[in-house]
PDB file of C-alpha atoms and ligand atoms in Angstrom:
ATOM      1  CA  MET C   1     111.974  85.526 -71.951  1.00 48.00           C
ATOM      2  CA  PRO C   2     115.104  87.467 -72.934  1.00 47.00           C
ATOM      3  CA  ARG C   3     114.609  90.340 -71.924  1.00 51.00           C
ATOM      4  CA  ILE C   4     114.956  93.038 -74.588  1.00 47.00           C
ATOM      5  CA  PRO C   5     118.127  95.822 -74.559  1.00 50.00           C
ATOM      6  CA  GLU C   6     117.123  98.980 -73.584  1.00 58.00           C
ATOM      7  CA  LYS C   7     116.847 101.236 -76.474  1.00 72.00           C
ATOM      8  CA  MET C   8     120.242 103.312 -76.013  1.00 84.00           C
ATOM      9  CA  SER C   9     118.784 107.702 -75.161  1.00 93.00           C
ATOM     10  CA  GLU C  10     120.010 109.606 -78.476  1.00 94.00           C
ATOM     11  CA  ARG C  11     122.656 111.368 -74.766  1.00 95.00           C
ATOM     12  CA  GLU C  12     124.417 107.896 -74.628  1.00 95.00           C
ATOM     13  CA  ARG C  13     124.888 107.335 -78.610  1.00 96.00           C
ATOM     14  CA  ILE C  14     126.367 110.857 -78.889  1.00 97.00           C
ATOM     15  CA  LEU C  15     128.713 109.801 -76.484  1.00 97.00           C
ATOM     16  CA  GLU C  16     129.333 107.052 -78.513  1.00 96.00           C
ATOM     17  CA  LEU C  17     129.527 108.565 -81.645  1.00 97.00           C
ATOM     18  CA  LYS C  18     131.917 111.459 -80.546  1.00 97.00           C
ATOM     19  CA  LYS C  19     134.383 108.250 -79.046  1.00 97.00           C
ATOM     20  CA  GLU C  20     134.341 106.345 -82.323  1.00 97.00           C
ATOM     21  CA  LYS C  21     135.011 109.461 -84.891  1.00 97.00           C
ATOM     22  CA  ASN C  22     137.514 111.390 -82.102  1.00 98.00           C
ATOM     23  CA  ALA C  23     135.247 114.135 -81.959  1.00 98.00           C
ATOM     24  CA  VAL C  24     134.707 117.575 -80.093  1.00 98.00           C
ATOM     25  CA  ILE C  25     131.602 119.319 -79.184  1.00 98.00           C
ATOM     26  CA  LEU C  26     132.624 123.008 -78.612  1.00 98.00           C
ATOM     27  CA  ALA C  27     129.454 125.147 -77.445  1.00 98.00           C
ATOM     28  CA  HIS C  28     128.249 127.964 -77.209  1.00 98.00           C
ATOM     29  CA  ASN C  29     127.159 129.776 -73.770  1.00 98.00           C
ATOM     30  CA  TYR C  30     123.515 130.119 -75.674  1.00 98.00           C
ATOM     31  CA  GLN C  31     122.269 126.356 -76.566  1.00 98.00           C
ATOM     32  CA  ARG C  32     119.985 124.207 -74.956  1.00 98.00           C
ATOM     33  CA  PRO C  33     120.758 122.922 -71.674  1.00 98.00           C
ATOM     34  CA  GLU C  34     121.190 119.097 -72.866  1.00 97.00           C
ATOM     35  CA  ILE C  35     123.301 119.932 -75.147  1.00 98.00           C
ATOM     36  CA  GLN C  36     125.778 122.312 -73.336  1.00 98.00           C
ATOM     37  CA  ASP C  37     125.628 119.495 -70.838  1.00 97.00           C
ATOM     38  CA  LEU C  38     127.110 117.050 -73.170  1.00 96.00           C
ATOM     39  CA  ALA C  39     129.882 118.787 -74.392  1.00 98.00           C
ATOM     40  CA  ASP C  40     133.076 119.035 -73.402  1.00 97.00           C
ATOM     41  CA  PHE C  41     134.210 123.250 -73.139  1.00 98.00           C
ATOM     42  CA  VAL C  42     130.580 125.554 -72.897  1.00 98.00           C
ATOM     43  CA  GLY C  43     131.638 129.346 -73.409  1.00 97.00           C
ATOM     44  CA  ASP C  44     131.624 132.276 -74.989  1.00 96.00           C
ATOM     45  CA  SER C  45     132.104 133.785 -78.908  1.00 95.00           C
ATOM     46  CA  LEU C  46     136.691 134.238 -77.595  1.00 93.00           C
ATOM     47  CA  GLY C  47     136.531 131.062 -75.557  1.00 95.00           C
ATOM     48  CA  LEU C  48     135.300 129.571 -77.762  1.00 96.00           C
ATOM     49  CA  SER C  49     137.606 130.531 -80.861  1.00 94.00           C
ATOM     50  CA  ILE C  50     140.994 129.403 -78.485  1.00 94.00           C
ATOM     51  CA  GLN C  51     139.323 126.431 -77.913  1.00 95.00           C
ATOM     52  CA  ALA C  52     139.031 125.975 -81.002  1.00 94.00           C
ATOM     53  CA  SER C  53     142.059 126.471 -81.715  1.00 92.00           C
ATOM     54  CA  LYS C  54     143.788 123.988 -79.403  1.00 93.00           C
ATOM     55  CA  VAL C  55     141.645 121.530 -80.579  1.00 94.00           C
ATOM     56  CA  GLU C  56     143.387 117.521 -81.143  1.00 95.00           C
ATOM     57  CA  ALA C  57     140.978 115.582 -81.589  1.00 97.00           C
ATOM     58  CA  GLU C  58     139.535 115.547 -85.407  1.00 96.00           C
ATOM     59  CA  VAL C  59     136.619 117.062 -85.619  1.00 98.00           C
ATOM     60  CA  ILE C  60     134.552 118.896 -84.171  1.00 98.00           C
ATOM     61  CA  VAL C  61     130.847 119.701 -83.676  1.00 98.00           C
ATOM     62  CA  PHE C  62     129.645 123.415 -83.620  1.00 98.00           C
ATOM     63  CA  CYS C  63     127.310 123.773 -81.599  1.00 98.00           C
ATOM     64  CA  GLY C  64     126.329 127.310 -82.263  1.00 98.00           C
ATOM     65  CA  VAL C  65     126.080 129.712 -85.304  1.00 98.00           C
ATOM     66  CA  ASP C  66     127.512 130.117 -88.427  1.00 97.00           C
ATOM     67  CA  PHE C  67     129.979 132.475 -87.875  1.00 97.00           C
ATOM     68  CA  MET C  68     131.434 131.357 -85.159  1.00 97.00           C
ATOM     69  CA  ALA C  69     131.233 127.363 -86.628  1.00 97.00           C
ATOM     70  CA  GLU C  70     133.698 128.991 -89.700  1.00 98.00           C
ATOM     71  CA  SER C  71     135.595 130.998 -87.321  1.00 97.00           C
ATOM     72  CA  ALA C  72     136.168 127.537 -85.583  1.00 97.00           C
ATOM     73  CA  LYS C  73     137.271 125.756 -89.904  1.00 97.00           C
ATOM     74  CA  ILE C  74     139.540 129.212 -90.533  1.00 97.00           C
ATOM     75  CA  LEU C  75     142.198 128.659 -87.093  1.00 95.00           C
ATOM     76  CA  ASN C  76     141.900 124.828 -86.924  1.00 93.00           C
ATOM     77  CA  PRO C  77     141.957 124.465 -91.315  1.00 95.00           C
ATOM     78  CA  GLN C  78     143.067 120.963 -91.240  1.00 95.00           C
ATOM     79  CA  LYS C  79     139.458 119.937 -89.485  1.00 96.00           C
ATOM     80  CA  ILE C  80     136.682 118.668 -89.856  1.00 97.00           C
ATOM     81  CA  VAL C  81     133.731 120.917 -88.847  1.00 98.00           C
ATOM     82  CA  VAL C  82     130.328 120.704 -88.608  1.00 98.00           C
ATOM     83  CA  HIS C  83     127.813 122.081 -87.566  1.00 98.00           C
ATOM     84  CA  PRO C  84     125.288 120.258 -86.898  1.00 98.00           C
ATOM     85  CA  GLU C  85     121.803 123.049 -88.576  1.00 98.00           C
ATOM     86  CA  PRO C  86     124.120 125.063 -90.878  1.00 95.00           C
ATOM     87  CA  LYS C  87     120.682 127.312 -91.371  1.00 97.00           C
ATOM     88  CA  ALA C  88     121.883 127.905 -87.692  1.00 98.00           C
ATOM     89  CA  ARG C  89     122.515 132.004 -89.079  1.00 98.00           C
ATOM     90  CA  CYS C  90     123.018 135.273 -86.523  1.00 98.00           C
ATOM     91  CA  PRO C  91     121.300 137.322 -88.613  1.00 98.00           C
ATOM     92  CA  MET C  92     123.469 140.223 -86.944  1.00 98.00           C
ATOM     93  CA  ALA C  93     126.334 138.393 -89.484  1.00 98.00           C
ATOM     94  CA  ALA C  94     123.534 137.895 -91.657  1.00 97.00           C
ATOM     95  CA  MET C  95     123.550 142.061 -92.605  1.00 98.00           C
ATOM     96  CA  CYS C  96     126.921 142.310 -93.547  1.00 98.00           C
ATOM     97  CA  GLU C  97     128.191 141.809 -96.646  1.00 96.00           C
ATOM     98  CA  LEU C  98     130.838 142.395 -98.648  1.00 98.00           C
ATOM     99  CA  GLU C  99     129.980 144.320-101.343  1.00 98.00           C
ATOM    100  CA  GLY C 100     129.033 147.363 -98.167  1.00 98.00           C
ATOM    101  CA  LEU C 101     131.806 146.705 -96.794  1.00 98.00           C
ATOM    102  CA  ILE C 102     134.076 147.380 -99.423  1.00 98.00           C
ATOM    103  CA  GLU C 103     131.809 150.413-100.448  1.00 98.00           C
ATOM    104  CA  ILE C 104     132.391 151.918 -97.169  1.00 98.00           C
ATOM    105  CA  LYS C 105     136.390 151.167 -96.779  1.00 98.00           C
ATOM    106  CA  ARG C 106     136.748 153.867 -99.899  1.00 98.00           C
ATOM    107  CA  LYS C 107     134.900 156.008 -98.619  1.00 98.00           C
ATOM    108  CA  TYR C 108     137.211 155.984 -95.181  1.00 98.00           C
ATOM    109  CA  PRO C 109     140.258 154.524 -96.456  1.00 97.00           C
ATOM    110  CA  SER C 110     142.229 155.319 -93.745  1.00 97.00           C
ATOM    111  CA  ALA C 111     140.787 154.125 -91.254  1.00 98.00           C
ATOM    112  CA  LYS C 112     141.245 150.771 -90.587  1.00 98.00           C
ATOM    113  CA  VAL C 113     138.815 147.981 -90.000  1.00 98.00           C
ATOM    114  CA  VAL C 114     137.416 146.124 -86.084  1.00 98.00           C
ATOM    115  CA  GLY C 115     134.744 143.631 -87.494  1.00 98.00           C
ATOM    116  CA  TYR C 116     132.928 141.934 -84.538  1.00 97.00           C
ATOM    117  CA  VAL C 117     133.212 137.869 -85.279  1.00 97.00           C
ATOM    118  CA  ASN C 118     129.203 137.687 -85.345  1.00 97.00           C
ATOM    119  CA  THR C 119     130.746 138.843 -89.484  1.00 98.00           C
ATOM    120  CA  THR C 120     130.467 135.280 -92.000  1.00 98.00           C
ATOM    121  CA  ALA C 121     134.178 134.929 -93.177  1.00 98.00           C
ATOM    122  CA  ALA C 122     133.849 136.614 -96.246  1.00 98.00           C
ATOM    123  CA  CYS C 123     133.605 139.595 -94.273  1.00 98.00           C
ATOM    124  CA  LYS C 124     136.908 138.685 -92.109  1.00 98.00           C
ATOM    125  CA  THR C 125     138.744 139.053 -95.135  1.00 98.00           C
ATOM    126  CA  GLU C 126     138.140 142.179 -95.368  1.00 98.00           C
ATOM    127  CA  MET C 127     139.170 143.658 -91.796  1.00 98.00           C
ATOM    128  CA  ASP C 128     142.170 144.228 -90.101  1.00 98.00           C
ATOM    129  CA  VAL C 129     141.369 143.349 -86.127  1.00 98.00           C
ATOM    130  CA  CYS C 130     138.396 141.146 -85.652  1.00 98.00           C
ATOM    131  CA  CYS C 131     136.784 141.717 -81.021  1.00 98.00           C
ATOM    132  CA  THR C 132     134.245 139.727 -79.363  1.00 97.00           C
ATOM    133  CA  SER C 133     132.088 141.774 -77.016  1.00 97.00           C
ATOM    134  CA  SER C 134     134.491 140.506 -74.623  1.00 96.00           C
ATOM    135  CA  ASN C 135     137.345 143.255 -75.271  1.00 97.00           C
ATOM    136  CA  ALA C 136     136.479 144.766 -78.289  1.00 98.00           C
ATOM    137  CA  VAL C 137     137.453 148.074 -76.547  1.00 98.00           C
ATOM    138  CA  LYS C 138     140.555 146.900 -75.532  1.00 98.00           C
ATOM    139  CA  VAL C 139     140.778 146.030 -78.815  1.00 98.00           C
ATOM    140  CA  VAL C 140     140.150 149.536 -80.229  1.00 98.00           C
ATOM    141  CA  SER C 141     142.356 150.769 -77.978  1.00 97.00           C
ATOM    142  CA  SER C 142     145.187 148.747 -78.838  1.00 97.00           C
ATOM    143  CA  LEU C 143     144.985 150.429 -81.948  1.00 97.00           C
ATOM    144  CA  HIS C 144     146.726 153.862 -82.798  1.00 96.00           C
ATOM    145  CA  ASP C 145     145.251 155.072 -85.472  1.00 97.00           C
ATOM    146  CA  LYS C 146     142.038 157.767 -84.976  1.00 97.00           C
ATOM    147  CA  GLU C 147     139.567 156.803 -87.439  1.00 98.00           C
ATOM    148  CA  ILE C 148     138.448 152.909 -87.399  1.00 98.00           C
ATOM    149  CA  ILE C 149     134.946 151.725 -89.177  1.00 98.00           C
ATOM    150  CA  PHE C 150     133.241 149.259 -87.170  1.00 98.00           C
ATOM    151  CA  VAL C 151     131.002 146.813 -88.031  1.00 98.00           C
ATOM    152  CA  PRO C 152     128.322 145.129 -87.796  1.00 98.00           C
ATOM    153  CA  ASP C 153     127.146 146.360 -84.608  1.00 98.00           C
ATOM    154  CA  GLU C 154     125.775 149.847 -83.882  1.00 98.00           C
ATOM    155  CA  ASN C 155     125.199 148.874 -80.087  1.00 98.00           C
ATOM    156  CA  LEU C 156     128.375 147.934 -80.016  1.00 98.00           C
ATOM    157  CA  GLY C 157     130.060 149.815 -80.840  1.00 98.00           C
ATOM    158  CA  ARG C 158     128.886 153.392 -79.777  1.00 98.00           C
ATOM    159  CA  TYR C 159     129.793 150.874 -76.546  1.00 98.00           C
ATOM    160  CA  VAL C 160     132.776 151.163 -77.573  1.00 98.00           C
ATOM    161  CA  GLN C 161     132.749 155.328 -78.621  1.00 98.00           C
ATOM    162  CA  ARG C 162     132.049 156.083 -74.701  1.00 98.00           C
ATOM    163  CA  PHE C 163     135.403 154.397 -73.490  1.00 98.00           C
ATOM    164  CA  VAL C 164     137.595 154.928 -76.712  1.00 97.00           C
ATOM    165  CA  LYS C 165     137.167 158.901 -76.815  1.00 96.00           C
ATOM    166  CA  ASP C 166     140.366 160.559 -79.101  1.00 95.00           C
ATOM    167  CA  LYS C 167     139.080 157.839 -82.411  1.00 98.00           C
ATOM    168  CA  ASN C 168     136.403 158.527 -84.275  1.00 97.00           C
ATOM    169  CA  ILE C 169     134.391 155.446 -84.971  1.00 98.00           C
ATOM    170  CA  ILE C 170     132.323 154.687 -88.261  1.00 98.00           C
ATOM    171  CA  LEU C 171     129.683 152.521 -87.372  1.00 98.00           C
ATOM    172  CA  TRP C 172     127.529 150.542 -89.582  1.00 98.00           C
ATOM    173  CA  PRO C 173     123.941 149.695 -88.268  1.00 98.00           C
ATOM    174  CA  GLY C 174     123.533 146.482 -88.077  1.00 98.00           C
ATOM    175  CA  PHE C 175     121.246 144.535 -84.609  1.00 98.00           C
ATOM    176  CA  CYS C 176     121.255 141.496 -82.645  1.00 98.00           C
ATOM    177  CA  PRO C 177     117.296 141.271 -82.585  1.00 98.00           C
ATOM    178  CA  THR C 178     117.236 139.100 -79.443  1.00 98.00           C
ATOM    179  CA  HIS C 179     119.647 142.165 -77.411  1.00 98.00           C
ATOM    180  CA  ASN C 180     118.071 144.935 -79.831  1.00 98.00           C
ATOM    181  CA  ALA C 181     115.085 143.727 -77.965  1.00 98.00           C
ATOM    182  CA  ILE C 182     115.204 144.146 -74.164  1.00 98.00           C
ATOM    183  CA  LYS C 183     113.781 147.612 -73.236  1.00 98.00           C
ATOM    184  CA  PRO C 184     114.477 149.946 -71.460  1.00 98.00           C
ATOM    185  CA  ASP C 185     110.994 148.614 -69.113  1.00 98.00           C
ATOM    186  CA  GLN C 186     112.097 145.522 -68.696  1.00 98.00           C
ATOM    187  CA  ILE C 187     115.158 146.686 -65.980  1.00 98.00           C
ATOM    188  CA  LYS C 188     113.312 148.985 -64.041  1.00 98.00           C
ATOM    189  CA  ARG C 189     110.533 146.927 -64.111  1.00 98.00           C
ATOM    190  CA  LEU C 190     112.882 143.170 -62.451  1.00 98.00           C
ATOM    191  CA  LYS C 191     114.276 146.311 -60.760  1.00 98.00           C
ATOM    192  CA  LYS C 192     111.405 147.632 -58.908  1.00 98.00           C
ATOM    193  CA  ALA C 193     110.233 144.208 -58.152  1.00 98.00           C
ATOM    194  CA  HIS C 194     114.088 142.957 -57.015  1.00 98.00           C
ATOM    195  CA  PRO C 195     115.437 146.230 -55.360  1.00 98.00           C
ATOM    196  CA  ASP C 196     118.298 144.554 -54.869  1.00 98.00           C
ATOM    197  CA  ALA C 197     120.057 142.626 -57.840  1.00 98.00           C
ATOM    198  CA  VAL C 198     122.462 143.776 -59.996  1.00 98.00           C
ATOM    199  CA  VAL C 199     121.911 144.236 -63.772  1.00 98.00           C
ATOM    200  CA  ILE C 200     124.347 142.814 -66.139  1.00 98.00           C
ATOM    201  CA  VAL C 201     123.479 143.343 -69.981  1.00 98.00           C
ATOM    202  CA  HIS C 202     125.844 142.339 -72.429  1.00 98.00           C
ATOM    203  CA  PRO C 203     127.255 145.163 -74.201  1.00 98.00           C
ATOM    204  CA  GLU C 204     125.144 143.860 -77.514  1.00 98.00           C
ATOM    205  CA  CYS C 205     122.061 145.536 -75.782  1.00 98.00           C
ATOM    206  CA  ARG C 206     121.269 149.751 -76.580  1.00 98.00           C
ATOM    207  CA  PRO C 207     122.382 152.081 -74.960  1.00 98.00           C
ATOM    208  CA  GLU C 208     119.227 153.955 -73.421  1.00 98.00           C
ATOM    209  CA  VAL C 209     119.491 149.814 -71.321  1.00 98.00           C
ATOM    210  CA  ILE C 210     123.299 149.866 -70.164  1.00 98.00           C
ATOM    211  CA  ASP C 211     123.188 153.090 -68.856  1.00 98.00           C
ATOM    212  CA  LEU C 212     120.877 150.858 -66.166  1.00 98.00           C
ATOM    213  CA  ALA C 213     123.461 148.110 -65.656  1.00 98.00           C
ATOM    214  CA  ASP C 214     125.076 148.411 -62.892  1.00 98.00           C
ATOM    215  CA  ALA C 215     127.981 145.692 -65.222  1.00 98.00           C
ATOM    216  CA  VAL C 216     127.993 145.180 -68.924  1.00 98.00           C
ATOM    217  CA  LYS C 217     130.025 141.969 -69.753  1.00 98.00           C
ATOM    218  CA  SER C 218     129.999 139.043 -72.328  1.00 97.00           C
ATOM    219  CA  THR C 219     128.054 136.062 -71.945  1.00 97.00           C
ATOM    220  CA  GLU C 220     131.290 134.901 -70.029  1.00 96.00           C
ATOM    221  CA  GLY C 221     132.570 137.998 -68.596  1.00 97.00           C
ATOM    222  CA  MET C 222     128.625 137.157 -67.430  1.00 98.00           C
ATOM    223  CA  ILE C 223     130.076 133.858 -65.338  1.00 98.00           C
ATOM    224  CA  LYS C 224     134.040 135.023 -63.954  1.00 98.00           C
ATOM    225  CA  PHE C 225     131.585 138.432 -62.743  1.00 98.00           C
ATOM    226  CA  VAL C 226     128.102 136.637 -60.809  1.00 98.00           C
ATOM    227  CA  LYS C 227     130.813 134.047 -59.667  1.00 98.00           C
ATOM    228  CA  ALA C 228     132.775 136.176 -57.539  1.00 98.00           C
ATOM    229  CA  SER C 229     130.533 138.721 -56.146  1.00 98.00           C
ATOM    230  CA  ASP C 230     129.025 138.916 -53.026  1.00 98.00           C
ATOM    231  CA  LYS C 231     125.913 139.506 -53.875  1.00 98.00           C
ATOM    232  CA  ARG C 232     123.180 137.233 -53.710  1.00 98.00           C
ATOM    233  CA  GLU C 233     120.179 138.421 -57.395  1.00 98.00           C
ATOM    234  CA  PHE C 234     121.248 139.275 -60.687  1.00 98.00           C
ATOM    235  CA  ILE C 235     118.786 140.218 -63.585  1.00 98.00           C
ATOM    236  CA  ILE C 236     120.202 138.801 -66.592  1.00 98.00           C
ATOM    237  CA  GLY C 237     120.544 141.127 -70.041  1.00 98.00           C
ATOM    238  CA  THR C 238     121.068 138.384 -72.335  1.00 98.00           C
ATOM    239  CA  GLU C 239     119.990 135.637 -74.008  1.00 98.00           C
ATOM    240  CA  LYS C 240     118.024 133.330 -71.320  1.00 98.00           C
ATOM    241  CA  GLU C 241     119.599 129.976 -71.499  1.00 98.00           C
ATOM    242  CA  LEU C 242     122.517 131.387 -70.096  1.00 98.00           C
ATOM    243  CA  ILE C 243     120.781 131.605 -66.763  1.00 98.00           C
ATOM    244  CA  TYR C 244     121.175 128.036 -67.451  1.00 98.00           C
ATOM    245  CA  ARG C 245     125.088 128.070 -66.997  1.00 98.00           C
ATOM    246  CA  LEU C 246     124.713 130.188 -63.534  1.00 98.00           C
ATOM    247  CA  LYS C 247     122.497 128.106 -62.027  1.00 98.00           C
ATOM    248  CA  LYS C 248     124.046 124.846 -62.187  1.00 98.00           C
ATOM    249  CA  GLU C 249     127.325 126.935 -60.530  1.00 98.00           C
ATOM    250  CA  ASN C 250     126.078 129.297 -58.573  1.00 98.00           C
ATOM    251  CA  PRO C 251     122.860 127.667 -57.052  1.00 98.00           C
ATOM    252  CA  GLU C 252     122.748 129.200 -53.953  1.00 98.00           C
ATOM    253  CA  LYS C 253     122.268 133.092 -56.274  1.00 98.00           C
ATOM    254  CA  ILE C 254     118.789 133.839 -57.920  1.00 98.00           C
ATOM    255  CA  PHE C 255     118.694 134.817 -61.235  1.00 98.00           C
ATOM    256  CA  TYR C 256     115.705 136.749 -63.328  1.00 98.00           C
ATOM    257  CA  SER C 257     116.069 136.515 -66.499  1.00 98.00           C
ATOM    258  CA  ILE C 258     113.865 139.068 -70.066  1.00 98.00           C
ATOM    259  CA  PRO C 259     111.237 137.712 -71.557  1.00 97.00           C
ATOM    260  CA  GLY C 260     111.164 136.984 -74.658  1.00 97.00           C
ATOM    261  CA  ALA C 261     115.082 137.429 -74.635  1.00 98.00           C
ATOM    262  CA  ILE C 262     115.636 134.107 -76.587  1.00 98.00           C
ATOM    263  CA  CYS C 263     117.881 134.139 -80.091  1.00 98.00           C
ATOM    264  CA  PRO C 264     115.533 131.180 -81.775  1.00 98.00           C
ATOM    265  CA  THR C 265     118.841 130.447 -83.940  1.00 98.00           C
ATOM    266  CA  MET C 266     120.464 129.259 -81.283  1.00 98.00           C
ATOM    267  CA  LYS C 267     118.320 126.818 -80.392  1.00 98.00           C
ATOM    268  CA  MET C 268     118.076 124.733 -83.504  1.00 98.00           C
ATOM    269  CA  ILE C 269     120.676 122.545 -82.405  1.00 98.00           C
ATOM    270  CA  THR C 270     118.554 119.703 -80.950  1.00 98.00           C
ATOM    271  CA  LEU C 271     120.320 116.136 -79.478  1.00 97.00           C
ATOM    272  CA  SER C 272     118.603 114.364 -83.056  1.00 96.00           C
ATOM    273  CA  SER C 273     120.570 117.138 -85.584  1.00 97.00           C
ATOM    274  CA  VAL C 274     124.035 116.620 -82.817  1.00 98.00           C
ATOM    275  CA  ALA C 275     123.563 113.042 -83.290  1.00 97.00           C
ATOM    276  CA  LYS C 276     122.605 112.691 -86.651  1.00 97.00           C
ATOM    277  CA  ALA C 277     126.239 115.329 -87.825  1.00 98.00           C
ATOM    278  CA  LEU C 278     127.966 112.886 -86.051  1.00 98.00           C
ATOM    279  CA  GLU C 279     127.225 109.953 -88.196  1.00 97.00           C
ATOM    280  CA  ASN C 280     127.575 111.773 -90.709  1.00 98.00           C
ATOM    281  CA  LEU C 281     130.297 113.829 -89.956  1.00 98.00           C
ATOM    282  CA  ALA C 282     127.759 115.980 -92.283  1.00 98.00           C
ATOM    283  CA  PRO C 283     127.082 118.963 -92.926  1.00 98.00           C
ATOM    284  CA  ARG C 284     130.745 120.136 -93.073  1.00 98.00           C
ATOM    285  CA  VAL C 285     132.175 124.152 -92.524  1.00 98.00           C
ATOM    286  CA  GLU C 286     133.693 124.615 -96.392  1.00 98.00           C
ATOM    287  CA  LEU C 287     135.829 127.732 -97.808  1.00 98.00           C
ATOM    288  CA  ASP C 288     138.211 128.311 -99.763  1.00 98.00           C
ATOM    289  CA  GLU C 289     141.870 128.216 -98.840  1.00 98.00           C
ATOM    290  CA  GLU C 290     141.809 132.267-100.289  1.00 98.00           C
ATOM    291  CA  THR C 291     139.490 133.203 -97.919  1.00 98.00           C
ATOM    292  CA  ILE C 292     141.137 130.767 -94.598  1.00 98.00           C
ATOM    293  CA  ARG C 293     144.106 132.446 -95.505  1.00 98.00           C
ATOM    294  CA  LYS C 294     142.447 136.530 -95.451  1.00 98.00           C
ATOM    295  CA  ALA C 295     140.208 135.465 -92.654  1.00 98.00           C
ATOM    296  CA  LYS C 296     143.018 133.723 -89.604  1.00 98.00           C
ATOM    297  CA  ILE C 297     144.433 137.149 -89.895  1.00 98.00           C
ATOM    298  CA  PRO C 298     142.731 139.654 -87.821  1.00 98.00           C
ATOM    299  CA  LEU C 299     141.086 136.234 -85.803  1.00 97.00           C
ATOM    300  CA  GLU C 300     144.631 135.590 -84.997  1.00 96.00           C
ATOM    301  CA  ARG C 301     145.376 139.525 -83.252  1.00 97.00           C
ATOM    302  CA  MET C 302     142.234 139.429 -81.843  1.00 96.00           C
ATOM    303  CA  MET C 303     143.605 136.422 -80.034  1.00 95.00           C
ATOM    304  CA  GLU C 304     146.544 137.917 -79.203  1.00 95.00           C
ATOM    305  CA  ILE C 305     144.982 140.499 -77.508  1.00 95.00           C
ATOM    306  CA  GLY C 306     143.041 138.206 -75.551  1.00 95.00           C
ATOM    307  CA  ARG C 307     140.034 139.018 -73.022  1.00 94.00           C
ATOM    308  CA  GLY C 308     139.013 142.212 -71.450  1.00 95.00           C
ATOM    309  CA  ASP C 309     135.997 141.740 -69.253  1.00 92.00           C
TER     310      ASP C 309
HETATM  311  P1  LIG N 401     129.488 136.589 -76.809  1.00 58.08           P
HETATM  312  O1  LIG N 401     130.986 136.539 -76.600  1.00 58.08           O
HETATM  313  O2  LIG N 401     129.180 137.038 -75.047  1.00 58.08           O
HETATM  314  O3  LIG N 401     129.087 134.785 -75.998  1.00 58.08           O
HETATM  315  O4  LIG N 401     128.286 137.230 -77.142  1.00 58.08           O
HETATM  316  C1  LIG N 401     127.725 135.989 -78.538  1.00 58.08           C
HETATM  317  C2  LIG N 401     126.882 136.110 -79.346  1.00 58.08           C
HETATM  318  O5  LIG N 401     126.413 136.408 -80.190  1.00 58.08           O
HETATM  319  C3  LIG N 401     125.749 137.541 -77.796  1.00 58.08           C
HETATM  320  O6  LIG N 401     124.928 137.723 -78.457  1.00 58.08           O
HETATM  321 FE1  LIG N 402     122.856 136.657 -83.182  1.00 58.08          FE
HETATM  322 FE2  LIG N 402     121.837 138.022 -81.766  1.00 58.08          FE
HETATM  323 FE3  LIG N 402     121.861 135.163 -82.107  1.00 58.08          FE
HETATM  324 FE4  LIG N 402     123.702 135.951 -80.773  1.00 58.08          FE
HETATM  325  S1  LIG N 402     121.660 136.403 -79.656  1.00 58.08           S
HETATM  326  S2  LIG N 402     123.841 135.022 -82.021  1.00 58.08           S
HETATM  327  S3  LIG N 402     124.054 137.594 -82.183  1.00 58.08           S
HETATM  328  S4  LIG N 402     121.419 136.783 -83.354  1.00 58.08           S
END
């Protein structure tokens, strides 16, 4: 009897389609392990923006949330940018709307606007410079102005204010539901159970959580910190999937995650949605020329400033 050829796995299909369509897959550190495993590049928001600006392939399949895929399009308007799950929208980015941003700018006409990349492309058109969790302190410090409107993450803005004492930072009431839900008691409990563990948290965490940390880092900053550390155990105060990469790159080290620290929108992208997106080269990120032109300015200023951690 002739042998029935084995059905191609979804992973194999994606790798095949990637070649066929001349595509690259960029994935954020919070993506599902199976997505991280087939990505050409896995990183934090800043690393992904830098990578997106260097892509030579014709198609970028962006595995992350909406604002990240939009940034890839802004930096690469001539490329096809596919976001496999358009419903994967960062709730924090949705907390800052263009009208509100224009209003606060009117209230503080001499202030400069520093916008976290976790914002819509429309909001970026009204910003002076963007930042990520890696370089927020560096970006704000680089400005000569004394008054800064910082949107949309209040926790990150408060964290920056600790280092930039000579400026008045006007905060916006936005937050990340995943990081804001991390409570000091969770860190204390883990620390009690693992007294030798180093506590690393993301700057999107509440100030009371930041006060308990040994280090505050972006997701890529955490990867670098762990690699360089001679310690063995780490409590990771961010979305749990970062531990997949941490373990993969540091098999001899031990990591403790925070119960419940999951970003549901990051998990919307699956192997099936990536395969479908590659097959159809859709859904695409489409932005009008004027938005791209204006939003590119603060993004490029941020990239010139570079990493801070
Ligand atoms: P990073 O830039 O540190 O990867 O953070 C992005 C993000 O959305 C954190 O919640
Ligand atoms: Fe947005 Fe928070 Fe998810 Fe990051 S972890 S994408 S800030 S909701």
